[in-house]
Amino acid sequence: MNKNFFKKSILLSLALSVTIISTTLKTFTRSSQTNLARARQKSTLSPQELLYSTYLSKIYQTANLYAAGLNEDVFAKAVTGFYNLKNTTSLNDHNSIITIVDFTKSSCVKRMWIIDLQSGSLLLNTWVAHGQGSGDDLPNQFSNIDSSHQSSLGFYLTGEIYNGKHGRSLRLDGLDENFNTNARQRDIVIHGADYVSEQTIKNLGRLGRSFGCPAVAPELTQTIINLIKDKTVLYINGSDNRYSSKYLDQDLAANYLFPEAAMHGPLQAML
């Protein structure tokens, strides 16, 4: 992925600081502090943490994700998983699309975001349904079990496109053991559904619900599928304290993105 645009932006930001390596968290914006909760307890940031925190904040601000309702901690988790997967799987190097679904939010709000990390742009923000077994308006139960009709949390890769009972749909492969790895056998897919609409919200006070699929509005289905096909990363966030993922290794993500920082410092790593 070509990261030069954001590397130059980060370089400019850091150049404004008198002491770069020993800068404390107090000199960062509120959004930078949010990104690295672990680093709040440190007096200084490592070169990788410094660069990675600033990188996340730059994209979050450039894409105007706060205004779009995306929580920055959720964004940071999703991006961290994206770069963990870049490091451990054969993701397409030229594909910089990430999809985030936040099921801590009401179904009445637009809780799906499709973001291009390379350009730092929000491509789409829209409604998405959760499984009927997960709850009414606000899902609070999640499962990897067949016939539970519940949504599953975690990281996915988008699979092949097919035509099924919901028309053109997109298969998903779950990557988090015990949380979503049964997605394919459960037929958890991206598909269009009439109950995902503003009119349904007006009639029911919430969206309609699926059998566990992240269903979207019919008029946007093809746009969404075309944006996120070809093994892009989908991250579904939710309120389940049991959830954990090996893909949430922030050090690995920072080292992948800025491999030269440990040896040469943050400024040289961006040159």
CSV table of C-alpha atoms in Angstrom, one decimal:
chain,number,residue,atom,x,y,z
A,1,MET,CA,0.0,0.0,0.0
A,2,ASN,CA,1.2,3.5,-0.8
A,3,LYS,CA,1.4,5.3,2.6
A,4,ASN,CA,3.4,8.3,1.5
A,5,PHE,CA,0.5,10.8,1.8
A,6,PHE,CA,-0.1,10.1,5.5
A,7,LYS,CA,3.6,9.6,6.2
A,8,LYS,CA,4.2,13.2,5.0
A,9,SER,CA,1.3,14.5,7.1
A,10,ILE,CA,2.7,12.8,10.2
A,11,LEU,CA,6.2,14.2,9.4
A,12,LEU,CA,4.7,17.7,9.3
A,13,SER,CA,2.9,17.2,12.6
A,14,LEU,CA,5.9,15.8,14.4
A,15,ALA,CA,8.2,18.6,13.0
A,16,LEU,CA,6.1,21.1,15.1
A,17,SER,CA,7.3,19.4,18.3
A,18,VAL,CA,10.5,20.5,19.9
A,19,THR,CA,11.2,17.1,21.5
A,20,ILE,CA,10.0,14.3,19.3
A,21,ILE,CA,11.0,11.0,20.9
A,22,SER,CA,10.4,12.2,24.5
A,23,THR,CA,7.1,13.9,23.7
A,24,THR,CA,4.5,13.1,26.4
A,25,LEU,CA,0.9,12.2,25.6
A,26,LYS,CA,-0.1,15.7,26.8
A,27,THR,CA,1.2,17.2,23.6
A,28,PHE,CA,-1.2,15.1,21.4
A,29,THR,CA,-4.7,15.8,20.4
A,30,ARG,CA,-7.5,14.2,22.3
A,31,SER,CA,-8.0,11.7,19.4
A,32,SER,CA,-4.3,10.7,19.6
A,33,GLN,CA,-4.7,10.0,23.3
A,34,THR,CA,-7.8,7.8,22.6
A,35,ASN,CA,-5.9,5.7,20.1
A,36,LEU,CA,-3.3,4.4,22.5
A,37,ALA,CA,-5.0,3.7,25.8
A,38,ARG,CA,-2.1,1.5,26.7
A,39,ALA,CA,0.4,4.4,26.2
A,40,ARG,CA,-1.5,6.7,28.5
A,41,GLN,CA,0.3,5.0,31.4
A,42,LYS,CA,3.7,5.6,29.9
A,43,SER,CA,5.7,8.8,30.3
A,44,THR,CA,7.0,8.5,26.7
A,45,LEU,CA,6.0,6.8,23.5
A,46,SER,CA,8.2,4.5,21.6
A,47,PRO,CA,8.9,5.6,18.0
A,48,GLN,CA,6.5,3.0,16.6
A,49,GLU,CA,3.7,4.0,19.1
A,50,LEU,CA,4.3,7.7,18.3
A,51,LEU,CA,4.0,7.1,14.6
A,52,TYR,CA,1.1,4.7,14.8
A,53,SER,CA,-1.0,6.9,17.1
A,54,THR,CA,-0.5,9.9,14.8
A,55,TYR,CA,-1.2,7.8,11.7
A,56,LEU,CA,-4.5,6.6,13.2
A,57,SER,CA,-5.5,10.1,14.2
A,58,LYS,CA,-4.6,11.6,10.8
A,59,ILE,CA,-6.9,9.2,9.0
A,60,TYR,CA,-9.7,9.6,11.5
A,61,GLN,CA,-9.6,13.3,11.1
A,62,THR,CA,-9.1,13.4,7.3
A,63,ALA,CA,-12.0,11.0,6.8
A,64,ASN,CA,-14.1,13.1,9.2
A,65,LEU,CA,-15.1,9.9,11.0
A,66,TYR,CA,-16.1,11.6,14.2
A,67,ALA,CA,-18.9,13.5,12.4
A,68,ALA,CA,-19.9,10.2,10.8
A,69,GLY,CA,-20.5,8.7,14.2
A,70,LEU,CA,-17.6,6.2,14.3
A,71,ASN,CA,-16.0,5.8,17.7
A,72,GLU,CA,-12.3,6.3,17.5
A,73,ASP,CA,-11.4,3.3,19.7
A,74,VAL,CA,-13.5,1.1,17.4
A,75,PHE,CA,-11.7,2.6,14.4
A,76,ALA,CA,-8.3,1.9,16.0
A,77,LYS,CA,-9.2,-1.7,16.7
A,78,ALA,CA,-10.4,-2.3,13.1
A,79,VAL,CA,-7.2,-0.7,11.6
A,80,THR,CA,-5.0,-2.6,14.0
A,81,GLY,CA,-6.7,-5.9,12.8
A,82,PHE,CA,-6.3,-4.8,9.2
A,83,TYR,CA,-2.5,-4.5,9.6
A,84,ASN,CA,-2.2,-7.6,11.6
A,85,LEU,CA,-3.9,-9.4,8.8
A,86,LYS,CA,-1.6,-7.7,6.3
A,87,ASN,CA,1.3,-9.2,8.2
A,88,THR,CA,-0.1,-12.7,8.6
A,89,THR,CA,-2.2,-13.4,5.6
A,90,SER,CA,-2.1,-12.9,1.8
A,91,LEU,CA,-4.2,-9.8,1.7
A,92,ASN,CA,-4.0,-7.9,-1.6
A,93,ASP,CA,-1.2,-5.3,-1.1
A,94,HIS,CA,-3.1,-2.8,-3.3
A,95,ASN,CA,-6.4,-3.2,-1.4
A,96,SER,CA,-6.8,-0.6,1.3
A,97,ILE,CA,-10.6,-0.9,2.0
A,98,ILE,CA,-11.8,-1.7,5.4
A,99,THR,CA,-15.5,-2.1,6.6
A,100,ILE,CA,-16.5,-1.4,10.2
A,101,VAL,CA,-19.8,-2.4,11.8
A,102,ASP,CA,-20.4,-1.2,15.4
A,103,PHE,CA,-23.2,-3.2,17.1
A,104,THR,CA,-22.8,-1.2,20.3
A,105,LYS,CA,-25.0,1.4,18.4
A,106,SER,CA,-28.8,1.4,17.9
A,107,SER,CA,-30.1,0.0,14.6
A,108,CYS,CA,-31.7,3.3,14.0
A,109,VAL,CA,-28.3,5.0,13.3
A,110,LYS,CA,-26.0,4.4,10.4
A,111,ARG,CA,-23.5,2.0,12.0
A,112,MET,CA,-21.6,0.6,9.0
A,113,TRP,CA,-18.6,2.5,7.6
A,114,ILE,CA,-16.6,1.7,4.5
A,115,ILE,CA,-13.2,3.4,4.5
A,116,ASP,CA,-10.3,3.7,2.1
A,117,LEU,CA,-7.2,3.8,4.3
A,118,GLN,CA,-4.9,4.8,1.5
A,119,SER,CA,-6.8,8.0,0.5
A,120,GLY,CA,-8.1,8.6,4.1
A,121,SER,CA,-11.7,8.8,2.8
A,122,LEU,CA,-15.1,7.6,4.0
A,123,LEU,CA,-16.7,5.8,1.0
A,124,LEU,CA,-20.0,5.0,2.6
A,125,ASN,CA,-21.9,5.2,5.9
A,126,THR,CA,-25.2,3.4,6.1
A,127,TRP,CA,-27.6,1.2,8.1
A,128,VAL,CA,-26.9,-2.5,8.7
A,129,ALA,CA,-29.1,-5.1,10.4
A,130,HIS,CA,-28.1,-7.5,13.2
A,131,GLY,CA,-29.5,-11.0,13.9
A,132,GLN,CA,-32.9,-11.4,15.5
A,133,GLY,CA,-31.4,-13.6,18.2
A,134,SER,CA,-29.0,-10.8,19.2
A,135,GLY,CA,-31.7,-8.4,20.5
A,136,ASP,CA,-34.2,-5.9,19.4
A,137,ASP,CA,-32.9,-2.4,18.6
A,138,LEU,CA,-29.6,-2.8,20.4
A,139,PRO,CA,-27.9,-6.2,20.1
A,140,ASN,CA,-26.4,-7.6,23.3
A,141,GLN,CA,-26.0,-11.3,22.5
A,142,PHE,CA,-23.6,-12.8,20.0
A,143,SER,CA,-22.9,-16.4,18.9
A,144,ASN,CA,-20.8,-18.5,16.5
A,145,ILE,CA,-23.4,-21.3,16.7
A,146,ASP,CA,-25.6,-22.5,13.8
A,147,SER,CA,-29.3,-21.7,14.0
A,148,SER,CA,-28.7,-19.2,16.9
A,149,HIS,CA,-29.8,-16.4,14.5
A,150,GLN,CA,-27.3,-14.2,16.3
A,151,SER,CA,-24.7,-11.9,14.9
A,152,SER,CA,-21.0,-12.8,15.3
A,153,LEU,CA,-18.3,-10.4,16.3
A,154,GLY,CA,-14.8,-10.1,15.0
A,155,PHE,CA,-12.7,-10.0,11.9
A,156,TYR,CA,-13.8,-11.4,8.5
A,157,LEU,CA,-12.5,-11.5,5.0
A,158,THR,CA,-15.0,-11.1,2.2
A,159,GLY,CA,-15.4,-14.1,0.0
A,160,GLU,CA,-17.0,-14.9,-3.3
A,161,ILE,CA,-20.1,-13.2,-4.9
A,162,TYR,CA,-23.0,-15.5,-5.6
A,163,ASN,CA,-26.7,-15.2,-6.4
A,164,GLY,CA,-29.0,-16.6,-3.8
A,165,LYS,CA,-32.5,-16.1,-2.3
A,166,HIS,CA,-31.6,-12.5,-1.5
A,167,GLY,CA,-30.1,-11.8,-5.0
A,168,ARG,CA,-26.5,-11.0,-5.5
A,169,SER,CA,-24.7,-11.6,-2.2
A,170,LEU,CA,-21.2,-11.7,-0.7
A,171,ARG,CA,-19.9,-14.6,1.4
A,172,LEU,CA,-17.9,-13.9,4.5
A,173,ASP,CA,-15.1,-16.0,6.2
A,174,GLY,CA,-14.8,-15.5,9.9
A,175,LEU,CA,-11.2,-15.3,11.3
A,176,ASP,CA,-11.7,-15.2,15.0
A,177,GLU,CA,-11.7,-18.7,16.5
A,178,ASN,CA,-14.8,-19.4,18.8
A,179,PHE,CA,-16.4,-16.1,17.7
A,180,ASN,CA,-17.1,-16.1,14.0
A,181,THR,CA,-15.3,-19.0,12.3
A,182,ASN,CA,-18.6,-20.8,11.5
A,183,ALA,CA,-19.8,-17.9,9.4
A,184,ARG,CA,-19.5,-19.8,6.1
A,185,GLN,CA,-21.4,-22.9,7.3
A,186,ARG,CA,-24.0,-20.6,8.9
A,187,ASP,CA,-24.4,-18.7,5.6
A,188,ILE,CA,-23.5,-15.4,7.2
A,189,VAL,CA,-23.3,-13.1,4.2
A,190,ILE,CA,-23.7,-9.6,3.0
A,191,HIS,CA,-27.1,-9.3,1.3
A,192,GLY,CA,-29.8,-6.8,0.7
A,193,ALA,CA,-33.1,-6.8,2.7
A,194,ASP,CA,-36.2,-4.7,2.5
A,195,TYR,CA,-36.4,-4.4,6.3
A,196,VAL,CA,-33.2,-2.3,6.2
A,197,SER,CA,-34.7,1.1,5.5
A,198,GLU,CA,-35.6,4.4,7.1
A,199,GLN,CA,-39.3,3.5,6.6
A,200,THR,CA,-38.9,0.4,8.7
A,201,ILE,CA,-37.3,2.5,11.5
A,202,LYS,CA,-40.3,4.8,11.4
A,203,ASN,CA,-42.8,1.9,11.5
A,204,LEU,CA,-41.1,-0.3,14.1
A,205,GLY,CA,-38.8,2.1,16.0
A,206,ARG,CA,-35.8,-0.1,14.8
A,207,LEU,CA,-34.5,-1.9,11.7
A,208,GLY,CA,-35.8,-5.3,10.8
A,209,ARG,CA,-33.5,-8.2,11.8
A,210,SER,CA,-31.7,-11.0,9.9
A,211,PHE,CA,-30.8,-14.6,10.8
A,212,GLY,CA,-27.3,-13.3,11.7
A,213,CYS,CA,-26.2,-11.6,8.5
A,214,PRO,CA,-25.1,-8.0,8.3
A,215,ALA,CA,-27.9,-7.2,5.9
A,216,VAL,CA,-28.0,-3.9,4.1
A,217,ALA,CA,-30.5,-1.8,2.1
A,218,PRO,CA,-31.4,-3.3,-1.3
A,219,GLU,CA,-30.6,-0.2,-3.2
A,220,LEU,CA,-27.1,-0.1,-1.8
A,221,THR,CA,-26.3,-3.8,-1.9
A,222,GLN,CA,-24.5,-3.8,-5.3
A,223,THR,CA,-22.5,-0.7,-4.4
A,224,ILE,CA,-21.4,-2.2,-1.1
A,225,ILE,CA,-20.5,-5.6,-2.6
A,226,ASN,CA,-18.5,-3.9,-5.4
A,227,LEU,CA,-16.6,-1.8,-2.8
A,228,ILE,CA,-15.7,-4.6,-0.4
A,229,LYS,CA,-15.3,-7.7,-2.6
A,230,ASP,CA,-12.0,-9.5,-3.2
A,231,LYS,CA,-10.9,-10.4,0.3
A,232,THR,CA,-11.2,-7.1,2.1
A,233,VAL,CA,-11.4,-6.8,5.9
A,234,LEU,CA,-14.7,-6.5,7.8
A,235,TYR,CA,-14.6,-5.9,11.5
A,236,ILE,CA,-17.8,-6.2,13.6
A,237,ASN,CA,-17.7,-4.7,17.0
A,238,GLY,CA,-20.1,-5.4,19.8
A,239,SER,CA,-20.7,-5.3,23.6
A,240,ASP,CA,-19.3,-8.7,24.6
A,241,ASN,CA,-16.6,-8.7,27.2
A,242,ARG,CA,-15.7,-12.3,26.2
A,243,TYR,CA,-14.5,-11.2,22.8
A,244,SER,CA,-10.7,-11.3,22.2
A,245,SER,CA,-8.7,-11.5,19.0
A,246,LYS,CA,-5.1,-12.3,18.2
A,247,TYR,CA,-5.4,-9.7,15.5
A,248,LEU,CA,-5.5,-6.8,18.0
A,249,ASP,CA,-1.8,-6.7,18.5
A,250,GLN,CA,-1.0,-3.0,18.2
A,251,ASP,CA,2.8,-3.4,18.4
A,252,LEU,CA,2.6,-5.8,15.4
A,253,ALA,CA,0.5,-3.3,13.4
A,254,ALA,CA,2.9,-0.4,14.2
A,255,ASN,CA,5.9,-2.4,13.3
A,256,TYR,CA,4.3,-3.5,10.0
A,257,LEU,CA,3.5,0.1,9.1
A,258,PHE,CA,6.7,1.7,10.3
A,259,PRO,CA,9.4,-1.0,10.3
A,260,GLU,CA,12.3,1.4,10.4
A,261,ALA,CA,11.2,3.4,13.4
A,262,ALA,CA,12.9,1.2,16.0
A,263,MET,CA,16.3,1.4,14.4
A,264,HIS,CA,16.3,5.0,12.9
A,265,GLY,CA,13.7,6.9,14.9
A,266,PRO,CA,10.3,8.3,13.7
A,267,LEU,CA,11.5,11.0,11.3
A,268,GLN,CA,14.0,8.8,9.4
A,269,ALA,CA,11.4,6.0,9.2
A,270,MET,CA,9.1,8.3,7.2
A,271,LEU,CA,11.8,9.5,4.7
